[in-house]
Amino acid sequence: MTAVQAVPAVEVDGAAEHVLALDIGGTKLAAGVVRRAGEVLSFLVESTLADEGPDRGLERLFGLGRKAVDEAGVAWTRVGSVGIGCGGPLDAERGVLIAPPHLPGWRDVPVAALAEQEFGRPAALENDATAAAAGEHRYGAGAGTLHMVYLTISTGVGGGVVIDGRLYRGAGGNGGELGHVTVDCAGRPCRGCGRRGCLEAYVSGTSIAERAREAGMDGATAADVAAAARAGDPVATDVWDGTTDALACGLTSIVNLFEPELVVLGGGVISGTGEQLLGPVRTRVLAEAMPPAAAGVKIVEAALGDRVGVVGAAAIAVERLASRDLHEHA
Ligand SMILES: [Zn+2]
């Protein structure tokens, strides 16, 4: 553990009630106050301006956090902890961002310790996809399940796994990289990890646009490809079918591996296309997964929408800090 300044005591009753949740994305910062029951009391977003670097970026993030508490209309004494989600790689245990590719120049930033100094409350940092999985499990589409897989498909592909009701984090907190399940071992290069043929190299918004460009659809986004495929364009349909094939293939392996009762799919590509992607993928996975796993699994769209970042960060603070608080104050 790094030396972290002692956190001023927070009233126990109040400590349990609200979380200040912060989400650091490559393009957007978000902050919100979330009740422990999951209700979002405030939600604010502004541009990250990642080029300005970590000092200025964190100053703006923390300012947004203060504004979120004001806007929620709750007293600071009722805010017991701070949850922070960010893309990795990061050291969740020490609360340090290592070198997130979406935040150039943000190297070895002790975000959790800085947040503890700023707000005088315990803070927890988590990989954003893992946090989103925790959010969907605790407060969203996966509430009440014991065995759940979450996959987020946007500019990249991330995920999280809940086993026996608990988030699986791996030995160092970097497990659950479902976007790097291989769907073709001699396939497309994967920017995220440097290998070939990862799920992310086919189904991320970036990869869909890239495959569309290679097929002659210059400048088309994933949403453009989906729309053109719906309208019957044969080139777009080919690109789209390649997307559903790869997702069905990867998800079938994931279902065989974990035998989840529920798969929750979120992220911009999913929210923009819904059943156009989910429908064929669900049919294929249920047909191709091994029979006991296939018979028990439901595949649904995520419930938390664009608030998943802050709700997920809150879920992480509740999971990782609540037990610590109770311990310390018992
Ligand atoms: Zn990869």
Short mmCIF file of C-alpha atoms and ligand atoms in Angstrom, two decimals:
data_model
loop_
_atom_site.label_atom_id
_atom_site.label_comp_id
_atom_site.label_asym_id
_atom_site.label_seq_id
_atom_site.Cartn_x
_atom_site.Cartn_y
_atom_site.Cartn_z
CA MET A 1 0.00 0.00 0.00
CA THR A 2 1.12 3.53 -0.71
CA ALA A 3 1.10 6.03 2.11
CA VAL A 4 -2.30 7.61 1.97
CA GLN A 5 -3.23 10.56 4.16
CA ALA A 6 -5.54 9.65 6.99
CA VAL A 7 -9.12 10.25 5.98
CA PRO A 8 -11.07 12.47 8.36
CA ALA A 9 -13.76 10.49 10.14
CA VAL A 10 -17.11 10.50 8.41
CA GLU A 11 -20.31 10.01 10.35
CA VAL A 12 -21.22 6.35 10.11
CA ASP A 13 -24.91 6.85 9.37
CA GLY A 14 -24.19 9.34 6.65
CA ALA A 15 -21.24 7.35 5.40
CA ALA A 16 -23.48 4.50 4.46
CA GLU A 17 -25.92 6.53 2.44
CA HIS A 18 -24.42 8.15 -0.67
CA VAL A 19 -21.46 7.66 -2.97
CA LEU A 20 -19.77 10.31 -5.09
CA ALA A 21 -19.10 8.44 -8.34
CA LEU A 22 -16.58 9.60 -10.94
CA ASP A 23 -15.96 8.20 -14.41
CA ILE A 24 -12.86 9.09 -16.47
CA GLY A 25 -13.41 8.37 -20.16
CA GLY A 26 -11.19 9.24 -23.10
CA THR A 27 -13.64 11.86 -24.37
CA LYS A 28 -15.94 12.51 -21.40
CA LEU A 29 -15.68 12.95 -17.66
CA ALA A 30 -18.79 12.14 -15.64
CA ALA A 31 -19.71 12.63 -12.00
CA GLY A 32 -22.81 11.78 -10.03
CA VAL A 33 -24.14 11.18 -6.56
CA VAL A 34 -25.65 7.72 -6.21
CA ARG A 35 -27.62 6.35 -3.29
CA ARG A 36 -26.51 3.00 -1.96
CA ALA A 37 -29.79 1.61 -3.32
CA GLY A 38 -28.68 2.67 -6.81
CA GLU A 39 -30.76 5.80 -7.36
CA VAL A 40 -28.84 8.48 -9.29
CA LEU A 41 -29.38 11.87 -7.59
CA SER A 42 -27.24 13.90 -9.97
CA PHE A 43 -25.39 13.24 -13.19
CA LEU A 44 -23.00 15.67 -14.88
CA VAL A 45 -20.81 15.24 -17.94
CA GLU A 46 -18.10 17.35 -19.52
CA SER A 47 -15.30 16.88 -22.06
CA THR A 48 -12.14 15.16 -20.80
CA LEU A 49 -9.73 17.25 -22.90
CA ALA A 50 -7.23 14.45 -22.27
CA ASP A 51 -4.43 16.41 -23.97
CA GLU A 52 -4.39 18.86 -21.05
CA GLY A 53 -2.82 16.10 -18.93
CA PRO A 54 -3.66 14.61 -15.55
CA ASP A 55 -3.21 17.69 -13.30
CA ARG A 56 -5.70 19.85 -15.16
CA GLY A 57 -7.92 16.83 -15.97
CA LEU A 58 -8.22 15.76 -12.32
CA GLU A 59 -8.82 19.35 -11.23
CA ARG A 60 -11.79 19.45 -13.60
CA LEU A 61 -12.97 15.99 -12.58
CA PHE A 62 -12.91 16.88 -8.89
CA GLY A 63 -14.64 20.20 -9.65
CA LEU A 64 -17.35 18.24 -11.48
CA GLY A 65 -17.63 15.98 -8.42
CA ARG A 66 -18.21 18.96 -6.12
CA LYS A 67 -20.83 20.29 -8.52
CA ALA A 68 -22.53 16.87 -8.56
CA VAL A 69 -22.84 16.94 -4.75
CA ASP A 70 -24.26 20.49 -4.88
CA GLU A 71 -26.71 19.52 -7.58
CA ALA A 72 -27.84 16.39 -5.70
CA GLY A 73 -28.82 18.64 -2.80
CA VAL A 74 -27.22 16.37 -0.18
CA ALA A 75 -24.98 17.44 2.67
CA TRP A 76 -21.33 16.37 2.41
CA THR A 77 -21.72 14.51 5.70
CA ARG A 78 -24.05 12.11 3.86
CA VAL A 79 -21.42 11.27 1.23
CA GLY A 80 -19.41 8.41 2.65
CA SER A 81 -17.08 7.37 -0.14
CA VAL A 82 -15.82 8.03 -3.65
CA GLY A 83 -15.88 5.47 -6.47
CA ILE A 84 -13.82 6.03 -9.63
CA GLY A 85 -14.00 4.13 -12.91
CA CYS A 86 -11.38 4.44 -15.66
CA GLY A 87 -10.05 2.39 -18.56
CA GLY A 88 -6.99 0.30 -17.73
CA PRO A 89 -4.31 -0.74 -17.34
CA LEU A 90 -4.50 0.26 -13.71
CA ASP A 91 -3.65 -1.05 -10.27
CA ALA A 92 -7.03 -1.24 -8.57
CA GLU A 93 -5.59 -2.29 -5.22
CA ARG A 94 -3.28 0.75 -4.98
CA GLY A 95 -5.67 3.02 -6.87
CA VAL A 96 -3.12 3.99 -9.53
CA LEU A 97 -3.69 4.56 -13.26
CA ILE A 98 -0.71 2.92 -14.98
CA ALA A 99 -0.85 4.04 -18.61
CA PRO A 100 -4.38 4.12 -20.07
CA PRO A 101 -4.10 4.33 -23.89
CA HIS A 102 -7.17 6.60 -24.03
CA LEU A 103 -5.43 9.15 -21.76
CA PRO A 104 -2.03 9.89 -23.26
CA GLY A 105 0.36 11.35 -20.69
CA TRP A 106 -1.58 10.02 -17.69
CA ARG A 107 1.14 7.66 -16.41
CA ASP A 108 1.32 6.32 -12.86
CA VAL A 109 -1.31 8.71 -11.55
CA PRO A 110 -2.40 7.84 -7.96
CA VAL A 111 -6.01 8.81 -8.63
CA ALA A 112 -7.56 7.19 -5.55
CA ALA A 113 -5.09 8.84 -3.14
CA LEU A 114 -5.58 12.22 -4.83
CA ALA A 115 -9.38 11.82 -4.56
CA GLU A 116 -9.03 10.89 -0.86
CA GLN A 117 -6.99 14.07 -0.27
CA GLU A 118 -9.44 16.18 -2.24
CA PHE A 119 -12.66 14.89 -0.70
CA GLY A 120 -11.50 13.57 2.70
CA ARG A 121 -13.24 10.25 2.14
CA PRO A 122 -12.06 6.76 1.22
CA ALA A 123 -11.87 6.27 -2.55
CA ALA A 124 -11.73 3.16 -4.73
CA LEU A 125 -10.49 2.96 -8.34
CA GLU A 126 -11.62 0.21 -10.71
CA ASN A 127 -11.36 -0.69 -14.37
CA ASP A 128 -14.40 0.88 -16.03
CA ALA A 129 -15.68 -2.32 -17.64
CA THR A 130 -15.37 -4.18 -14.34
CA ALA A 131 -17.18 -1.31 -12.63
CA ALA A 132 -19.92 -1.38 -15.27
CA ALA A 133 -20.34 -5.12 -14.68
CA ALA A 134 -20.69 -4.44 -10.95
CA GLY A 135 -23.25 -1.70 -11.69
CA GLU A 136 -25.38 -3.91 -13.94
CA HIS A 137 -25.13 -6.73 -11.41
CA ARG A 138 -25.99 -4.70 -8.33
CA TYR A 139 -28.45 -2.17 -9.80
CA GLY A 140 -29.25 -3.03 -13.43
CA ALA A 141 -30.21 -5.89 -15.74
CA GLY A 142 -28.36 -8.47 -13.64
CA ALA A 143 -29.85 -7.61 -10.24
CA GLY A 144 -30.54 -10.77 -8.27
CA THR A 145 -28.40 -13.09 -10.41
CA LEU A 146 -25.53 -15.19 -9.06
CA HIS A 147 -23.75 -16.02 -12.31
CA MET A 148 -23.55 -13.19 -14.82
CA VAL A 149 -21.34 -12.12 -17.70
CA TYR A 150 -21.26 -8.48 -18.82
CA LEU A 151 -19.84 -7.37 -22.14
CA THR A 152 -19.55 -3.75 -23.22
CA ILE A 153 -19.10 -3.05 -26.92
CA SER A 154 -18.15 0.51 -27.82
CA THR A 155 -14.83 1.90 -29.15
CA GLY A 156 -13.26 -1.18 -27.52
CA VAL A 157 -14.72 -4.32 -25.96
CA GLY A 158 -14.54 -4.92 -22.23
CA GLY A 159 -16.28 -7.09 -19.74
CA GLY A 160 -16.75 -8.47 -16.30
CA VAL A 161 -17.78 -11.75 -14.74
CA VAL A 162 -19.86 -12.39 -11.63
CA ILE A 163 -19.36 -15.83 -10.09
CA ASP A 164 -21.41 -16.99 -7.10
CA GLY A 165 -22.71 -13.45 -6.68
CA ARG A 166 -19.23 -11.89 -6.51
CA LEU A 167 -17.36 -9.91 -9.10
CA TYR A 168 -14.40 -11.96 -10.37
CA ARG A 169 -11.38 -9.63 -10.50
CA GLY A 170 -8.39 -11.92 -11.02
CA ALA A 171 -5.18 -12.05 -9.00
CA GLY A 172 -4.27 -8.41 -9.67
CA GLY A 173 -7.68 -7.00 -10.56
CA ASN A 174 -7.16 -7.21 -14.33
CA GLY A 175 -9.20 -10.36 -15.07
CA GLY A 176 -12.37 -10.53 -17.13
CA GLU A 177 -10.82 -9.19 -20.36
CA LEU A 178 -13.59 -10.73 -22.43
CA GLY A 179 -12.82 -8.52 -25.44
CA HIS A 180 -9.59 -10.46 -25.93
CA VAL A 181 -11.16 -13.88 -26.28
CA THR A 182 -9.82 -15.19 -29.60
CA VAL A 183 -12.34 -15.82 -32.36
CA ASP A 184 -9.73 -16.44 -35.12
CA CYS A 185 -6.16 -17.19 -34.06
CA ALA A 186 -4.77 -16.07 -37.44
CA GLY A 187 -7.21 -13.19 -37.74
CA ARG A 188 -7.15 -9.40 -37.65
CA PRO A 189 -4.52 -7.64 -35.51
CA CYS A 190 -5.88 -6.47 -32.16
CA ARG A 191 -4.85 -2.94 -31.14
CA GLY A 192 -5.87 -3.51 -27.56
CA CYS A 193 -3.46 -6.37 -26.78
CA GLY A 194 -1.20 -6.91 -29.79
CA ARG A 195 -2.38 -10.44 -30.57
CA ARG A 196 -4.52 -11.54 -33.48
CA GLY A 197 -8.16 -12.40 -33.94
CA CYS A 198 -9.60 -11.05 -30.68
CA LEU A 199 -13.33 -10.42 -30.38
CA GLU A 200 -12.48 -6.71 -30.05
CA ALA A 201 -10.72 -6.75 -33.45
CA TYR A 202 -14.09 -7.52 -35.10
CA VAL A 203 -16.97 -6.17 -33.07
CA SER A 204 -15.78 -2.91 -31.47
CA GLY A 205 -17.19 0.23 -33.07
CA THR A 206 -13.67 1.03 -34.27
CA SER A 207 -13.24 -2.42 -35.86
CA ILE A 208 -16.66 -2.36 -37.53
CA ALA A 209 -15.79 1.01 -39.11
CA GLU A 210 -12.39 -0.34 -40.14
CA ARG A 211 -13.85 -3.45 -41.79
CA ALA A 212 -16.43 -1.22 -43.52
CA ARG A 213 -13.66 0.99 -44.91
CA GLU A 214 -11.79 -2.07 -46.20
CA ALA A 215 -15.02 -3.17 -47.91
CA GLY A 216 -15.25 0.19 -49.67
CA MET A 217 -17.62 2.06 -47.33
CA ASP A 218 -15.37 5.08 -46.74
CA GLY A 219 -16.05 7.08 -43.62
CA ALA A 220 -18.88 4.82 -42.40
CA THR A 221 -19.32 4.47 -38.63
CA ALA A 222 -20.67 1.32 -36.96
CA ALA A 223 -24.09 3.04 -36.82
CA ASP A 224 -23.91 3.81 -40.57
CA VAL A 225 -23.08 0.17 -41.32
CA ALA A 226 -25.99 -1.03 -39.19
CA ALA A 227 -28.40 1.39 -40.88
CA ALA A 228 -27.23 0.46 -44.39
CA ALA A 229 -27.52 -3.25 -43.55
CA ARG A 230 -31.10 -2.66 -42.33
CA ALA A 231 -31.82 -0.97 -45.66
CA GLY A 232 -30.54 -4.04 -47.51
CA ASP A 233 -27.20 -2.76 -48.80
CA PRO A 234 -25.22 -5.94 -49.68
CA VAL A 235 -21.75 -4.62 -48.71
CA ALA A 236 -23.00 -3.33 -45.35
CA THR A 237 -24.88 -6.59 -44.79
CA ASP A 238 -21.62 -8.50 -45.28
CA VAL A 239 -19.78 -6.32 -42.78
CA TRP A 240 -22.68 -6.58 -40.32
CA ASP A 241 -22.88 -10.37 -40.68
CA GLY A 242 -19.13 -10.52 -39.93
CA THR A 243 -19.90 -8.64 -36.71
CA THR A 244 -22.71 -10.95 -35.58
CA ASP A 245 -20.61 -14.03 -36.53
CA ALA A 246 -17.63 -12.93 -34.44
CA LEU A 247 -19.77 -11.90 -31.47
CA ALA A 248 -21.75 -15.15 -31.55
CA CYS A 249 -18.50 -17.15 -31.78
CA GLY A 250 -16.82 -15.35 -28.87
CA LEU A 251 -19.91 -15.30 -26.71
CA THR A 252 -20.50 -19.03 -27.24
CA SER A 253 -17.01 -19.73 -25.84
CA ILE A 254 -17.68 -17.40 -22.92
CA VAL A 255 -21.02 -19.11 -22.18
CA ASN A 256 -19.38 -22.55 -22.33
CA LEU A 257 -16.64 -21.33 -20.00
CA PHE A 258 -18.76 -19.74 -17.26
CA GLU A 259 -22.26 -21.24 -17.69
CA PRO A 260 -23.84 -17.90 -16.69
CA GLU A 261 -27.55 -17.59 -16.06
CA LEU A 262 -27.47 -14.17 -17.71
CA VAL A 263 -25.38 -12.37 -20.31
CA VAL A 264 -25.78 -8.56 -20.29
CA LEU A 265 -24.62 -6.66 -23.36
CA GLY A 266 -24.01 -2.91 -23.11
CA GLY A 267 -22.02 -0.10 -24.71
CA GLY A 268 -22.62 2.26 -27.62
CA VAL A 269 -22.69 -0.35 -30.39
CA ILE A 270 -25.38 -2.33 -28.55
CA SER A 271 -27.51 0.64 -27.51
CA GLY A 272 -27.38 1.95 -31.08
CA THR A 273 -28.46 -1.29 -32.74
CA GLY A 274 -30.31 -3.34 -30.11
CA GLU A 275 -31.98 -6.46 -31.46
CA GLN A 276 -30.36 -6.03 -34.89
CA LEU A 277 -27.19 -7.31 -33.20
CA LEU A 278 -28.64 -9.11 -30.19
CA GLY A 279 -31.27 -11.12 -32.09
CA PRO A 280 -29.02 -13.14 -34.43
CA VAL A 281 -26.31 -13.42 -31.76
CA ARG A 282 -28.80 -14.83 -29.23
CA THR A 283 -30.10 -17.37 -31.77
CA ARG A 284 -26.58 -18.53 -32.64
CA VAL A 285 -25.30 -18.75 -29.07
CA LEU A 286 -28.34 -20.71 -27.87
CA ALA A 287 -27.94 -23.08 -30.84
CA GLU A 288 -24.17 -23.51 -30.57
CA ALA A 289 -23.29 -23.42 -26.85
CA MET A 290 -23.03 -26.79 -25.13
CA PRO A 291 -26.53 -27.94 -24.18
CA PRO A 292 -26.60 -27.50 -20.39
CA ALA A 293 -25.07 -24.01 -20.57
CA ALA A 294 -27.22 -23.00 -23.56
CA ALA A 295 -30.44 -24.15 -21.91
CA GLY A 296 -29.89 -21.99 -18.86
CA VAL A 297 -28.69 -18.69 -20.31
CA LYS A 298 -30.58 -15.49 -21.14
CA ILE A 299 -28.98 -12.79 -23.28
CA VAL A 300 -30.30 -9.27 -22.67
CA GLU A 301 -29.45 -5.62 -23.25
CA ALA A 302 -27.93 -3.59 -20.42
CA ALA A 303 -30.30 -1.47 -18.32
CA LEU A 304 -28.20 1.46 -17.10
CA GLY A 305 -27.52 3.23 -20.42
CA ASP A 306 -25.11 6.17 -20.37
CA ARG A 307 -25.19 6.30 -16.55
CA VAL A 308 -23.49 2.92 -16.24
CA GLY A 309 -20.11 4.63 -15.66
CA VAL A 310 -21.17 6.47 -12.52
CA VAL A 311 -23.53 3.75 -11.26
CA GLY A 312 -20.73 1.20 -11.77
CA ALA A 313 -18.21 3.38 -9.93
CA ALA A 314 -20.72 3.68 -7.07
CA ALA A 315 -21.22 -0.10 -6.99
CA ILE A 316 -17.46 -0.52 -6.67
CA ALA A 317 -17.23 1.93 -3.78
CA VAL A 318 -20.09 0.14 -2.03
CA GLU A 319 -18.47 -3.29 -2.55
CA ARG A 320 -14.90 -2.40 -1.74
CA LEU A 321 -15.26 0.32 0.87
CA ALA A 322 -18.50 -0.39 2.73
CA SER A 323 -17.15 -3.48 4.45
CA ARG A 324 -13.93 -1.58 5.30
CA ASP A 325 -15.98 1.28 6.83
CA LEU A 326 -18.09 -1.04 8.90
CA HIS A 327 -14.97 -2.78 10.10
CA GLU A 328 -13.18 0.40 11.04
CA HIS A 329 -16.16 1.91 12.84
CA ALA A 330 -17.38 -1.29 14.50
ZN ZN B 1 -6.81 -8.45 -28.11
#
